[in-house]
Amino acid sequence: MLRRELLAAMGGLGAAAALGAGPLAARAEEAAIPTIPGPDPNTRTPVFKAPAGSVDTHTHIFGPAAQYPFAAKRPYSPPDAGLELFRALHHKIGVERAVIVNATVHGTDNRVVTDAIAQSNGNYKGIANINAGMSDAELAALGKAGIRGCRFAFLRRLGGVGDIKVFRTLVDRVAAIGWHVDVYLERGTIQEFVPILKALPVTYVIDHMGTISAAKSIDDAEFKALLDLHANDEKCWIKITGPERASASGPPFHDAVPFAKRLIDNAPDRVIWGTDWPHPNVKFMPNDGDLVDLIPLYARDESVRHKLLVGNPERLFKFDSKS
């Protein structure tokens, strides 16, 4: 894939455009949007007990659509996975704090995130979707509401067409207010993005372990490029998320463990963990209890686990310290 194509595939850069068609055409387009399955409803209680103050740094809330409508032009339609289910999930796995990443299905309407933060007693922070049409005052209001960064998804399947100049302008604007940026990359594009990411004037977080493939060797050139970037650019953080996306063998996703472990060992002060609940667009639907039980396989040292789950996210997302 050419770099100009990658830079055009930035979901989350703009709000959905008006369809400009009649109601029949609108309904036909709505019907063409694929529906994805919901999460495993029978979350297993994990054996591993997360330390007090642990943060799930990558999770979503979907709807309910009656209250928080999905964007008319969206890449998929999920079942509702609202705040009540969100809280129940974290209670079951023993994690008290979370970072809610606004998904592309909600476009640039960030209320589903900010409303949940407002009800969390300081236990939630958020990552927003933004566009160039938002004023400085709107961005400042999001920051006041608990937003700590914004996300750019460089994936064709998530739709959205952006412009590199707009991207750079938005990055400069969020850097000025102390936010970081999340980047979600197409598999196999790390080497292409290294110079772009290194040039960013702001801390950036690479989602889902750089969308690596566990079917490849840990010595694969793409993974080695990710490790080099992570080790040598102090602006680079990585989310230890998505083993179900990386796995070639399926549950319990042990083939992804060596990659996660290597990333944590590579720069233990710049890694964070998350579930990615309710797991949109996955090949293997995980049980979140199983995902929690992978943590001690990723990081066998208790002090490193504390950094991964508590200390690092507190620092990045500006939570009150419980360390």
mmCIF file of C-alpha atoms in Angstrom:
data_model
loop_
_atom_site.group_PDB
_atom_site.id
_atom_site.type_symbol
_atom_site.label_atom_id
_atom_site.label_comp_id
_atom_site.label_asym_id
_atom_site.label_seq_id
_atom_site.Cartn_x
_atom_site.Cartn_y
_atom_site.Cartn_z
ATOM 1 C CA MET A 1 0.000 0.000 0.000
ATOM 2 C CA LEU A 2 1.363 3.416 -0.940
ATOM 3 C CA ARG A 3 1.871 6.030 1.750
ATOM 4 C CA ARG A 4 -0.557 8.454 0.101
ATOM 5 C CA GLU A 5 -3.220 5.733 0.241
ATOM 6 C CA LEU A 6 -2.512 5.115 3.899
ATOM 7 C CA LEU A 7 -2.698 8.771 4.739
ATOM 8 C CA ALA A 8 -6.048 8.977 2.975
ATOM 9 C CA ALA A 9 -7.478 6.147 5.067
ATOM 10 C CA MET A 10 -7.876 8.083 8.294
ATOM 11 C CA GLY A 11 -11.142 7.126 9.928
ATOM 12 C CA GLY A 12 -12.188 9.671 12.514
ATOM 13 C CA LEU A 13 -10.851 12.743 10.685
ATOM 14 C CA GLY A 14 -14.246 13.986 9.618
ATOM 15 C CA ALA A 15 -17.876 13.803 10.539
ATOM 16 C CA ALA A 16 -20.156 11.825 8.239
ATOM 17 C CA ALA A 17 -21.267 13.830 5.220
ATOM 18 C CA ALA A 18 -24.915 14.320 4.418
ATOM 19 C CA LEU A 19 -26.111 11.665 2.004
ATOM 20 C CA GLY A 20 -27.862 14.089 -0.279
ATOM 21 C CA ALA A 21 -30.353 11.408 -1.288
ATOM 22 C CA GLY A 22 -33.932 10.573 -0.533
ATOM 23 C CA PRO A 23 -35.183 8.358 2.324
ATOM 24 C CA LEU A 24 -35.257 5.213 0.178
ATOM 25 C CA ALA A 25 -31.592 5.622 -0.753
ATOM 26 C CA ALA A 26 -30.742 6.340 2.888
ATOM 27 C CA ARG A 27 -32.500 3.177 4.046
ATOM 28 C CA ALA A 28 -30.746 1.146 1.358
ATOM 29 C CA GLU A 29 -27.371 2.456 2.486
ATOM 30 C CA GLU A 30 -28.244 1.705 6.120
ATOM 31 C CA ALA A 31 -29.235 -1.854 5.180
ATOM 32 C CA ALA A 32 -25.886 -2.349 3.434
ATOM 33 C CA ILE A 33 -23.913 -1.646 6.623
ATOM 34 C CA PRO A 34 -22.705 -4.988 8.061
ATOM 35 C CA THR A 35 -23.818 -5.965 11.552
ATOM 36 C CA ILE A 36 -21.174 -7.379 13.874
ATOM 37 C CA PRO A 37 -21.637 -9.702 16.867
ATOM 38 C CA GLY A 38 -21.544 -8.556 20.468
ATOM 39 C CA PRO A 39 -19.088 -9.670 23.160
ATOM 40 C CA ASP A 40 -19.098 -12.981 24.996
ATOM 41 C CA PRO A 41 -21.894 -12.479 27.560
ATOM 42 C CA ASN A 42 -20.462 -15.014 30.003
ATOM 43 C CA THR A 43 -17.331 -13.287 31.227
ATOM 44 C CA ARG A 44 -15.210 -15.669 33.258
ATOM 45 C CA THR A 45 -13.797 -14.487 36.576
ATOM 46 C CA PRO A 46 -10.031 -14.397 35.960
ATOM 47 C CA VAL A 47 -7.566 -16.212 38.164
ATOM 48 C CA PHE A 48 -5.154 -13.265 38.029
ATOM 49 C CA LYS A 49 -6.077 -10.483 40.443
ATOM 50 C CA ALA A 50 -5.293 -7.088 38.994
ATOM 51 C CA PRO A 51 -3.653 -4.648 41.432
ATOM 52 C CA ALA A 52 -5.717 -1.849 42.959
ATOM 53 C CA GLY A 53 -6.029 1.093 40.615
ATOM 54 C CA SER A 54 -5.604 -0.950 37.424
ATOM 55 C CA VAL A 55 -6.769 0.741 34.219
ATOM 56 C CA ASP A 56 -8.308 -0.851 31.137
ATOM 57 C CA THR A 57 -6.895 1.696 28.679
ATOM 58 C CA HIS A 58 -8.702 0.590 25.533
ATOM 59 C CA THR A 59 -12.397 -0.104 25.666
ATOM 60 C CA HIS A 60 -15.556 1.148 23.978
ATOM 61 C CA ILE A 61 -19.178 1.905 24.723
ATOM 62 C CA PHE A 62 -21.738 1.392 21.943
ATOM 63 C CA GLY A 63 -24.988 3.227 22.452
ATOM 64 C CA PRO A 64 -27.620 2.482 23.413
ATOM 65 C CA ALA A 65 -28.391 3.734 19.922
ATOM 66 C CA ALA A 66 -31.728 5.180 21.052
ATOM 67 C CA GLN A 67 -29.811 7.597 23.288
ATOM 68 C CA TYR A 68 -26.503 7.884 21.407
ATOM 69 C CA PRO A 69 -27.319 7.349 17.720
ATOM 70 C CA PHE A 70 -24.748 5.752 15.469
ATOM 71 C CA ALA A 71 -23.369 7.837 12.610
ATOM 72 C CA ALA A 72 -25.357 7.505 9.397
ATOM 73 C CA LYS A 73 -22.218 6.667 7.437
ATOM 74 C CA ARG A 74 -20.382 4.091 9.509
ATOM 75 C CA PRO A 75 -18.326 1.003 8.674
ATOM 76 C CA TYR A 76 -20.399 -1.433 10.768
ATOM 77 C CA SER A 77 -23.363 -1.668 13.126
ATOM 78 C CA PRO A 78 -22.728 -3.160 16.576
ATOM 79 C CA PRO A 79 -25.330 -4.292 19.079
ATOM 80 C CA ASP A 80 -25.784 -1.954 22.015
ATOM 81 C CA ALA A 81 -23.055 -2.326 24.635
ATOM 82 C CA GLY A 82 -23.857 0.505 26.985
ATOM 83 C CA LEU A 83 -22.600 1.806 30.293
ATOM 84 C CA GLU A 84 -24.384 -0.792 32.424
ATOM 85 C CA LEU A 85 -22.740 -3.701 30.588
ATOM 86 C CA PHE A 86 -19.449 -1.787 30.586
ATOM 87 C CA ARG A 87 -19.513 -1.478 34.374
ATOM 88 C CA ALA A 88 -20.514 -5.115 34.811
ATOM 89 C CA LEU A 89 -17.593 -6.252 32.662
ATOM 90 C CA HIS A 90 -15.048 -4.348 34.732
ATOM 91 C CA HIS A 91 -16.582 -5.494 38.006
ATOM 92 C CA LYS A 92 -16.270 -9.097 36.834
ATOM 93 C CA ILE A 93 -12.618 -8.828 35.810
ATOM 94 C CA GLY A 94 -11.605 -6.746 38.828
ATOM 95 C CA VAL A 95 -10.554 -3.556 37.072
ATOM 96 C CA GLU A 96 -11.881 -0.302 38.510
ATOM 97 C CA ARG A 97 -10.676 2.347 36.045
ATOM 98 C CA ALA A 98 -10.924 2.657 32.273
ATOM 99 C CA VAL A 99 -10.190 4.754 29.218
ATOM 100 C CA ILE A 100 -13.108 4.859 26.787
ATOM 101 C CA VAL A 101 -12.052 5.164 23.153
ATOM 102 C CA ASN A 102 -14.818 6.596 21.017
ATOM 103 C CA ALA A 103 -15.402 4.209 18.143
ATOM 104 C CA THR A 104 -15.934 5.162 14.512
ATOM 105 C CA VAL A 105 -19.606 4.126 14.716
ATOM 106 C CA HIS A 106 -20.317 7.232 16.795
ATOM 107 C CA GLY A 107 -18.455 9.543 14.409
ATOM 108 C CA THR A 108 -17.404 12.791 16.059
ATOM 109 C CA ASP A 109 -20.269 12.726 18.568
ATOM 110 C CA ASN A 110 -18.283 12.104 21.751
ATOM 111 C CA ARG A 111 -21.189 12.285 24.227
ATOM 112 C CA VAL A 112 -21.220 8.517 24.787
ATOM 113 C CA VAL A 113 -17.720 8.922 26.227
ATOM 114 C CA THR A 114 -18.042 12.203 28.096
ATOM 115 C CA ASP A 115 -21.370 11.242 29.687
ATOM 116 C CA ALA A 116 -19.836 8.028 31.037
ATOM 117 C CA ILE A 117 -16.830 9.941 32.374
ATOM 118 C CA ALA A 118 -19.160 12.358 34.158
ATOM 119 C CA GLN A 119 -20.744 9.421 36.026
ATOM 120 C CA SER A 120 -17.471 7.699 36.939
ATOM 121 C CA ASN A 121 -16.301 9.610 40.020
ATOM 122 C CA GLY A 122 -12.944 10.173 38.343
ATOM 123 C CA ASN A 123 -12.450 6.540 37.304
ATOM 124 C CA TYR A 124 -12.820 7.048 33.542
ATOM 125 C CA LYS A 125 -10.968 9.116 30.961
ATOM 126 C CA GLY A 126 -11.551 9.238 27.221
ATOM 127 C CA ILE A 127 -10.157 9.355 23.700
ATOM 128 C CA ALA A 128 -12.215 11.412 21.249
ATOM 129 C CA ASN A 129 -12.885 11.506 17.546
ATOM 130 C CA ILE A 130 -12.351 15.014 16.218
ATOM 131 C CA ASN A 131 -12.368 16.876 12.930
ATOM 132 C CA ALA A 132 -11.037 20.097 11.496
ATOM 133 C CA GLY A 133 -14.391 21.806 11.905
ATOM 134 C CA MET A 134 -14.187 21.735 15.687
ATOM 135 C CA SER A 135 -13.271 25.005 17.346
ATOM 136 C CA ASP A 136 -10.617 25.463 19.988
ATOM 137 C CA ALA A 137 -13.413 26.043 22.479
ATOM 138 C CA GLU A 138 -14.982 22.677 21.593
ATOM 139 C CA LEU A 139 -11.671 20.890 22.053
ATOM 140 C CA ALA A 140 -11.112 22.673 25.359
ATOM 141 C CA ALA A 141 -14.568 21.577 26.516
ATOM 142 C CA LEU A 142 -13.744 17.974 25.666
ATOM 143 C CA GLY A 143 -10.542 18.253 27.684
ATOM 144 C CA LYS A 144 -12.475 19.626 30.637
ATOM 145 C CA ALA A 145 -14.862 16.671 30.297
ATOM 146 C CA GLY A 146 -12.026 14.152 30.708
ATOM 147 C CA ILE A 147 -10.770 13.616 27.159
ATOM 148 C CA ARG A 148 -7.018 13.067 27.086
ATOM 149 C CA GLY A 149 -6.344 12.403 23.407
ATOM 150 C CA CYS A 150 -7.800 11.740 19.973
ATOM 151 C CA ARG A 151 -7.651 8.795 17.616
ATOM 152 C CA PHE A 152 -6.741 8.355 13.967
ATOM 153 C CA ALA A 153 -7.527 4.992 12.391
ATOM 154 C CA PHE A 154 -5.448 4.412 9.279
ATOM 155 C CA LEU A 155 -7.587 1.491 8.162
ATOM 156 C CA ARG A 156 -9.416 1.236 4.861
ATOM 157 C CA ARG A 157 -12.147 -0.949 6.355
ATOM 158 C CA LEU A 158 -13.079 1.790 8.842
ATOM 159 C CA GLY A 159 -13.724 4.264 6.033
ATOM 160 C CA GLY A 160 -13.236 7.985 6.243
ATOM 161 C CA VAL A 161 -11.092 10.028 3.864
ATOM 162 C CA GLY A 162 -8.586 12.455 5.258
ATOM 163 C CA ASP A 163 -5.831 14.768 4.150
ATOM 164 C CA ILE A 164 -2.291 14.757 5.525
ATOM 165 C CA LYS A 165 -2.332 18.543 5.924
ATOM 166 C CA VAL A 166 -5.510 18.305 8.006
ATOM 167 C CA PHE A 167 -3.959 15.498 10.052
ATOM 168 C CA ARG A 168 -0.863 17.559 10.788
ATOM 169 C CA THR A 169 -2.947 20.614 11.687
ATOM 170 C CA LEU A 170 -5.080 18.576 14.086
ATOM 171 C CA VAL A 171 -2.007 17.013 15.701
ATOM 172 C CA ASP A 172 -0.518 20.472 16.237
ATOM 173 C CA ARG A 173 -3.768 21.654 17.810
ATOM 174 C CA VAL A 174 -4.068 18.761 20.246
ATOM 175 C CA ALA A 175 -0.377 18.991 21.125
ATOM 176 C CA ALA A 176 -1.001 22.591 22.184
ATOM 177 C CA ILE A 177 -3.616 21.486 24.723
ATOM 178 C CA GLY A 178 -1.583 18.603 26.127
ATOM 179 C CA TRP A 179 -3.346 15.682 24.445
ATOM 180 C CA HIS A 180 -1.697 12.663 22.871
ATOM 181 C CA VAL A 181 -2.807 10.851 19.715
ATOM 182 C CA ASP A 182 -3.821 7.232 19.230
ATOM 183 C CA VAL A 183 -2.906 5.650 15.900
ATOM 184 C CA TYR A 184 -4.469 2.462 14.597
ATOM 185 C CA LEU A 185 -2.402 1.118 11.708
ATOM 186 C CA GLU A 186 -3.133 -1.293 8.901
ATOM 187 C CA ARG A 187 -1.286 -4.586 9.364
ATOM 188 C CA GLY A 188 2.087 -4.605 7.639
ATOM 189 C CA THR A 189 2.558 -0.828 7.507
ATOM 190 C CA ILE A 190 4.808 -0.091 10.495
ATOM 191 C CA GLN A 191 7.894 0.508 8.386
ATOM 192 C CA GLU A 192 5.942 2.866 6.152
ATOM 193 C CA PHE A 193 4.789 4.900 9.142
ATOM 194 C CA VAL A 194 8.039 5.137 11.111
ATOM 195 C CA PRO A 195 9.160 8.490 9.618
ATOM 196 C CA ILE A 196 5.644 9.940 9.950
ATOM 197 C CA LEU A 197 5.375 8.961 13.599
ATOM 198 C CA LYS A 198 8.873 10.081 14.514
ATOM 199 C CA ALA A 199 8.077 13.531 13.126
ATOM 200 C CA LEU A 200 4.994 14.003 15.302
ATOM 201 C CA PRO A 201 5.350 16.824 17.864
ATOM 202 C CA VAL A 202 3.336 14.939 20.450
ATOM 203 C CA THR A 203 3.198 11.668 22.374
ATOM 204 C CA TYR A 204 1.533 8.952 20.296
ATOM 205 C CA VAL A 205 0.138 5.562 21.275
ATOM 206 C CA ILE A 206 0.115 2.673 18.800
ATOM 207 C CA ASP A 207 -3.012 0.556 19.173
ATOM 208 C CA HIS A 208 -3.149 -3.237 19.346
ATOM 209 C CA MET A 209 0.598 -3.916 19.448
ATOM 210 C CA GLY A 210 0.968 -2.403 16.003
ATOM 211 C CA THR A 211 -1.489 -4.974 14.555
ATOM 212 C CA ILE A 212 1.270 -7.562 14.419
ATOM 213 C CA SER A 213 0.634 -11.084 13.161
ATOM 214 C CA ALA A 214 1.513 -13.901 15.534
ATOM 215 C CA ALA A 215 1.800 -16.189 12.512
ATOM 216 C CA LYS A 216 5.070 -14.444 11.728
ATOM 217 C CA SER A 217 8.374 -14.764 13.540
ATOM 218 C CA ILE A 218 9.321 -12.444 16.361
ATOM 219 C CA ASP A 219 12.268 -11.612 14.065
ATOM 220 C CA ASP A 220 9.916 -10.398 11.318
ATOM 221 C CA ALA A 221 11.065 -7.092 9.818
ATOM 222 C CA GLU A 222 7.810 -5.308 10.669
ATOM 223 C CA PHE A 223 7.958 -6.325 14.323
ATOM 224 C CA LYS A 224 11.628 -5.408 14.555
ATOM 225 C CA ALA A 225 10.787 -1.970 13.123
ATOM 226 C CA LEU A 226 8.098 -1.563 15.794
ATOM 227 C CA LEU A 227 10.549 -2.527 18.539
ATOM 228 C CA ASP A 228 13.154 -0.101 17.229
ATOM 229 C CA LEU A 229 10.649 2.753 17.059
ATOM 230 C CA HIS A 230 9.368 1.986 20.560
ATOM 231 C CA ALA A 231 12.859 1.797 22.041
ATOM 232 C CA ASN A 232 14.293 4.884 20.387
ATOM 233 C CA ASP A 233 11.452 7.399 20.208
ATOM 234 C CA GLU A 234 10.433 8.464 23.714
ATOM 235 C CA LYS A 235 7.156 9.831 22.324
ATOM 236 C CA CYS A 236 6.109 6.286 21.360
ATOM 237 C CA TRP A 237 3.834 4.215 23.599
ATOM 238 C CA ILE A 238 2.245 0.887 22.732
ATOM 239 C CA LYS A 239 -1.022 -0.675 23.841
ATOM 240 C CA ILE A 240 -0.759 -4.319 24.832
ATOM 241 C CA THR A 241 -4.161 -5.086 23.408
ATOM 242 C CA GLY A 242 -5.672 -7.267 20.720
ATOM 243 C CA PRO A 243 -4.089 -10.706 21.192
ATOM 244 C CA GLU A 244 -7.251 -12.073 19.581
ATOM 245 C CA ARG A 245 -6.516 -9.869 16.565
ATOM 246 C CA ALA A 246 -2.885 -10.969 16.355
ATOM 247 C CA SER A 247 -3.451 -14.667 17.012
ATOM 248 C CA ALA A 248 -3.267 -17.283 14.292
ATOM 249 C CA SER A 249 -4.190 -20.208 16.552
ATOM 250 C CA GLY A 250 -7.211 -18.757 18.368
ATOM 251 C CA PRO A 251 -8.150 -18.933 22.064
ATOM 252 C CA PRO A 252 -6.452 -18.707 24.509
ATOM 253 C CA PHE A 253 -4.171 -16.655 22.197
ATOM 254 C CA HIS A 254 -0.896 -17.916 23.632
ATOM 255 C CA ASP A 255 0.814 -17.452 20.273
ATOM 256 C CA ALA A 256 0.554 -13.673 20.816
ATOM 257 C CA VAL A 257 2.237 -13.795 24.238
ATOM 258 C CA PRO A 258 5.896 -13.671 23.028
ATOM 259 C CA PHE A 259 5.168 -10.496 21.061
ATOM 260 C CA ALA A 260 3.447 -8.788 23.999
ATOM 261 C CA LYS A 261 6.225 -9.842 26.367
ATOM 262 C CA ARG A 262 8.913 -8.532 24.025
ATOM 263 C CA LEU A 263 7.174 -5.158 23.721
ATOM 264 C CA ILE A 264 6.829 -4.829 27.493
ATOM 265 C CA ASP A 265 10.468 -5.737 28.056
ATOM 266 C CA ASN A 266 11.463 -3.312 25.290
ATOM 267 C CA ALA A 267 10.232 -0.155 27.057
ATOM 268 C CA PRO A 268 8.347 -1.024 30.270
ATOM 269 C CA ASP A 269 7.674 2.635 31.097
ATOM 270 C CA ARG A 270 5.759 3.186 27.840
ATOM 271 C CA VAL A 271 3.318 0.286 27.626
ATOM 272 C CA ILE A 272 -0.328 0.128 28.707
ATOM 273 C CA TRP A 273 -2.917 -2.671 28.717
ATOM 274 C CA GLY A 274 -6.557 -2.931 27.686
ATOM 275 C CA THR A 275 -9.319 -5.371 26.809
ATOM 276 C CA ASP A 276 -10.761 -3.740 23.641
ATOM 277 C CA TRP A 277 -14.241 -4.723 24.921
ATOM 278 C CA PRO A 278 -16.724 -5.259 23.278
ATOM 279 C CA HIS A 279 -14.280 -6.450 20.603
ATOM 280 C CA PRO A 280 -15.588 -5.086 17.298
ATOM 281 C CA ASN A 281 -14.528 -6.782 14.075
ATOM 282 C CA VAL A 282 -12.511 -9.684 15.493
ATOM 283 C CA LYS A 283 -11.845 -13.084 13.957
ATOM 284 C CA PHE A 284 -11.991 -14.807 17.355
ATOM 285 C CA MET A 285 -14.366 -13.424 19.991
ATOM 286 C CA PRO A 286 -12.434 -13.574 23.281
ATOM 287 C CA ASN A 287 -13.627 -14.027 26.822
ATOM 288 C CA ASP A 288 -12.366 -11.029 28.792
ATOM 289 C CA GLY A 289 -11.509 -13.190 31.788
ATOM 290 C CA ASP A 290 -9.102 -15.097 29.560
ATOM 291 C CA LEU A 291 -7.531 -11.832 28.392
ATOM 292 C CA VAL A 292 -6.854 -10.805 31.987
ATOM 293 C CA ASP A 293 -5.195 -14.162 32.670
ATOM 294 C CA LEU A 294 -2.694 -13.468 29.890
ATOM 295 C CA ILE A 295 -1.254 -10.523 31.864
ATOM 296 C CA PRO A 296 1.053 -12.573 34.146
ATOM 297 C CA LEU A 297 2.324 -14.356 31.023
ATOM 298 C CA TYR A 298 3.187 -11.018 29.451
ATOM 299 C CA ALA A 299 4.878 -9.636 32.554
ATOM 300 C CA ARG A 300 6.075 -12.080 35.222
ATOM 301 C CA ASP A 301 7.562 -9.394 37.468
ATOM 302 C CA GLU A 302 5.049 -7.743 39.802
ATOM 303 C CA SER A 303 6.671 -4.318 39.547
ATOM 304 C CA VAL A 304 6.449 -4.422 35.744
ATOM 305 C CA ARG A 305 2.795 -5.476 35.925
ATOM 306 C CA HIS A 306 2.138 -2.503 38.199
ATOM 307 C CA LYS A 307 3.668 -0.167 35.629
ATOM 308 C CA LEU A 308 1.635 -1.731 32.828
ATOM 309 C CA LEU A 309 -1.690 -1.626 34.676
ATOM 310 C CA VAL A 310 -1.433 1.301 37.106
ATOM 311 C CA GLY A 311 1.598 3.592 36.981
ATOM 312 C CA ASN A 312 1.939 4.098 33.241
ATOM 313 C CA PRO A 313 -1.749 4.798 32.528
ATOM 314 C CA GLU A 314 -1.959 7.146 35.510
ATOM 315 C CA ARG A 315 0.878 9.162 34.017
ATOM 316 C CA LEU A 316 -0.347 9.163 30.423
ATOM 317 C CA PHE A 317 -4.040 9.822 31.074
ATOM 318 C CA LYS A 318 -3.562 12.035 34.143
ATOM 319 C CA PHE A 319 -5.556 9.931 36.575
ATOM 320 C CA ASP A 320 -5.271 10.733 40.263
ATOM 321 C CA SER A 321 -2.510 8.479 41.582
ATOM 322 C CA LYS A 322 -3.309 5.255 43.416
ATOM 323 C CA SER A 323 0.224 3.966 42.937
#
